[in-house]
Amino acid sequence: MGVALNGGIPTNDISRSHKPLHGYYGSSASLEKSSKVSLSAVAELNRELTSLNLLSMRSAVLNVLRKCEILIDKRREKL
């Protein structure tokens, strides 16, 4: 178990629980098709992280990645 920062999530929980989201690591073609989604996700992530502290960064990143996954899946359904 890692060292908890200010009573928060132990540091090794982040790496231990990291799993690629479905469709997140795709082919270059699927990444090209989702580039607009990725850019908007990065912008949203940037806005969220500027208003959050380090302990809640993991949650914010996972929320944005889930939103990206949903948007990418919707775009795939249209194809």
mmCIF file of C-alpha atoms in Angstrom:
data_model
loop_
_atom_site.group_PDB
_atom_site.id
_atom_site.type_symbol
_atom_site.label_atom_id
_atom_site.label_comp_id
_atom_site.label_asym_id
_atom_site.label_seq_id
_atom_site.Cartn_x
_atom_site.Cartn_y
_atom_site.Cartn_z
ATOM 1 C CA MET A 1 0.000 0.000 0.000
ATOM 2 C CA GLY A 2 1.376 3.418 -0.891
ATOM 3 C CA VAL A 3 1.689 6.451 1.278
ATOM 4 C CA ALA A 4 -1.539 8.421 1.560
ATOM 5 C CA LEU A 5 -1.285 12.123 0.852
ATOM 6 C CA ASN A 6 -3.252 14.183 3.380
ATOM 7 C CA GLY A 7 -5.428 11.166 4.168
ATOM 8 C CA GLY A 8 -6.318 10.705 0.493
ATOM 9 C CA ILE A 9 -5.824 7.919 -1.993
ATOM 10 C CA PRO A 10 -2.587 5.932 -1.491
ATOM 11 C CA THR A 11 -0.186 6.779 -4.305
ATOM 12 C CA ASN A 12 0.050 3.249 -5.709
ATOM 13 C CA ASP A 13 -3.743 2.967 -6.107
ATOM 14 C CA ILE A 14 -3.524 5.027 -9.285
ATOM 15 C CA SER A 15 -1.140 2.679 -11.105
ATOM 16 C CA ARG A 16 -2.685 -0.468 -9.679
ATOM 17 C CA SER A 17 -6.205 0.409 -10.789
ATOM 18 C CA HIS A 18 -5.254 1.766 -14.231
ATOM 19 C CA LYS A 19 -6.891 -0.188 -17.003
ATOM 20 C CA PRO A 20 -7.331 0.959 -20.609
ATOM 21 C CA LEU A 21 -10.923 1.901 -21.330
ATOM 22 C CA HIS A 22 -12.736 0.014 -24.096
ATOM 23 C CA GLY A 23 -11.827 1.588 -27.413
ATOM 24 C CA TYR A 24 -9.427 4.093 -25.858
ATOM 25 C CA TYR A 25 -6.287 2.522 -27.296
ATOM 26 C CA GLY A 26 -7.395 2.009 -30.862
ATOM 27 C CA SER A 27 -5.814 1.986 -34.267
ATOM 28 C CA SER A 28 -4.391 5.158 -35.767
ATOM 29 C CA ALA A 29 -7.422 5.336 -38.058
ATOM 30 C CA SER A 30 -9.825 5.369 -35.128
ATOM 31 C CA LEU A 31 -7.658 7.942 -33.369
ATOM 32 C CA GLU A 32 -7.748 10.166 -36.453
ATOM 33 C CA LYS A 33 -11.527 9.922 -36.555
ATOM 34 C CA SER A 34 -11.754 10.843 -32.874
ATOM 35 C CA SER A 35 -9.190 13.666 -32.914
ATOM 36 C CA LYS A 36 -11.835 16.364 -32.378
ATOM 37 C CA VAL A 37 -13.192 14.407 -29.428
ATOM 38 C CA SER A 38 -9.686 14.119 -28.007
ATOM 39 C CA LEU A 39 -8.997 17.839 -28.358
ATOM 40 C CA SER A 40 -12.233 18.788 -26.652
ATOM 41 C CA ALA A 41 -11.551 16.213 -23.936
ATOM 42 C CA VAL A 42 -8.102 17.683 -23.335
ATOM 43 C CA ALA A 43 -9.608 21.158 -23.080
ATOM 44 C CA GLU A 44 -12.247 19.908 -20.636
ATOM 45 C CA LEU A 45 -9.633 18.062 -18.622
ATOM 46 C CA ASN A 46 -7.508 21.203 -18.469
ATOM 47 C CA ARG A 47 -10.472 23.234 -17.157
ATOM 48 C CA GLU A 48 -11.313 20.601 -14.553
ATOM 49 C CA LEU A 49 -7.744 20.154 -13.328
ATOM 50 C CA THR A 50 -7.159 23.867 -12.851
ATOM 51 C CA SER A 51 -9.987 23.945 -10.316
ATOM 52 C CA LEU A 52 -9.057 20.694 -8.532
ATOM 53 C CA ASN A 53 -6.334 19.708 -6.133
ATOM 54 C CA LEU A 54 -3.873 16.863 -6.700
ATOM 55 C CA LEU A 55 -5.849 14.313 -4.669
ATOM 56 C CA SER A 56 -8.899 14.530 -6.920
ATOM 57 C CA MET A 57 -6.944 14.569 -10.211
ATOM 58 C CA ARG A 58 -7.340 10.810 -10.706
ATOM 59 C CA SER A 59 -11.116 11.070 -10.496
ATOM 60 C CA ALA A 60 -11.219 13.996 -12.932
ATOM 61 C CA VAL A 61 -9.012 12.186 -15.456
ATOM 62 C CA LEU A 62 -11.125 9.039 -15.300
ATOM 63 C CA ASN A 63 -14.343 11.063 -15.730
ATOM 64 C CA VAL A 64 -13.003 12.780 -18.838
ATOM 65 C CA LEU A 65 -11.755 9.485 -20.302
ATOM 66 C CA ARG A 66 -15.178 7.924 -19.744
ATOM 67 C CA LYS A 67 -16.807 10.873 -21.529
ATOM 68 C CA CYS A 68 -14.369 10.426 -24.417
ATOM 69 C CA GLU A 69 -15.152 6.737 -24.595
ATOM 70 C CA ILE A 70 -18.875 7.470 -24.783
ATOM 71 C CA LEU A 71 -18.378 10.049 -27.532
ATOM 72 C CA ILE A 72 -16.067 7.756 -29.504
ATOM 73 C CA ASP A 73 -18.554 4.885 -29.243
ATOM 74 C CA LYS A 74 -21.338 7.170 -30.519
ATOM 75 C CA ARG A 75 -19.192 8.211 -33.478
ATOM 76 C CA ARG A 76 -18.427 4.554 -34.268
ATOM 77 C CA GLU A 77 -22.147 3.735 -34.252
ATOM 78 C CA LYS A 78 -22.710 6.413 -36.907
ATOM 79 C CA LEU A 79 -20.072 4.818 -39.151
#
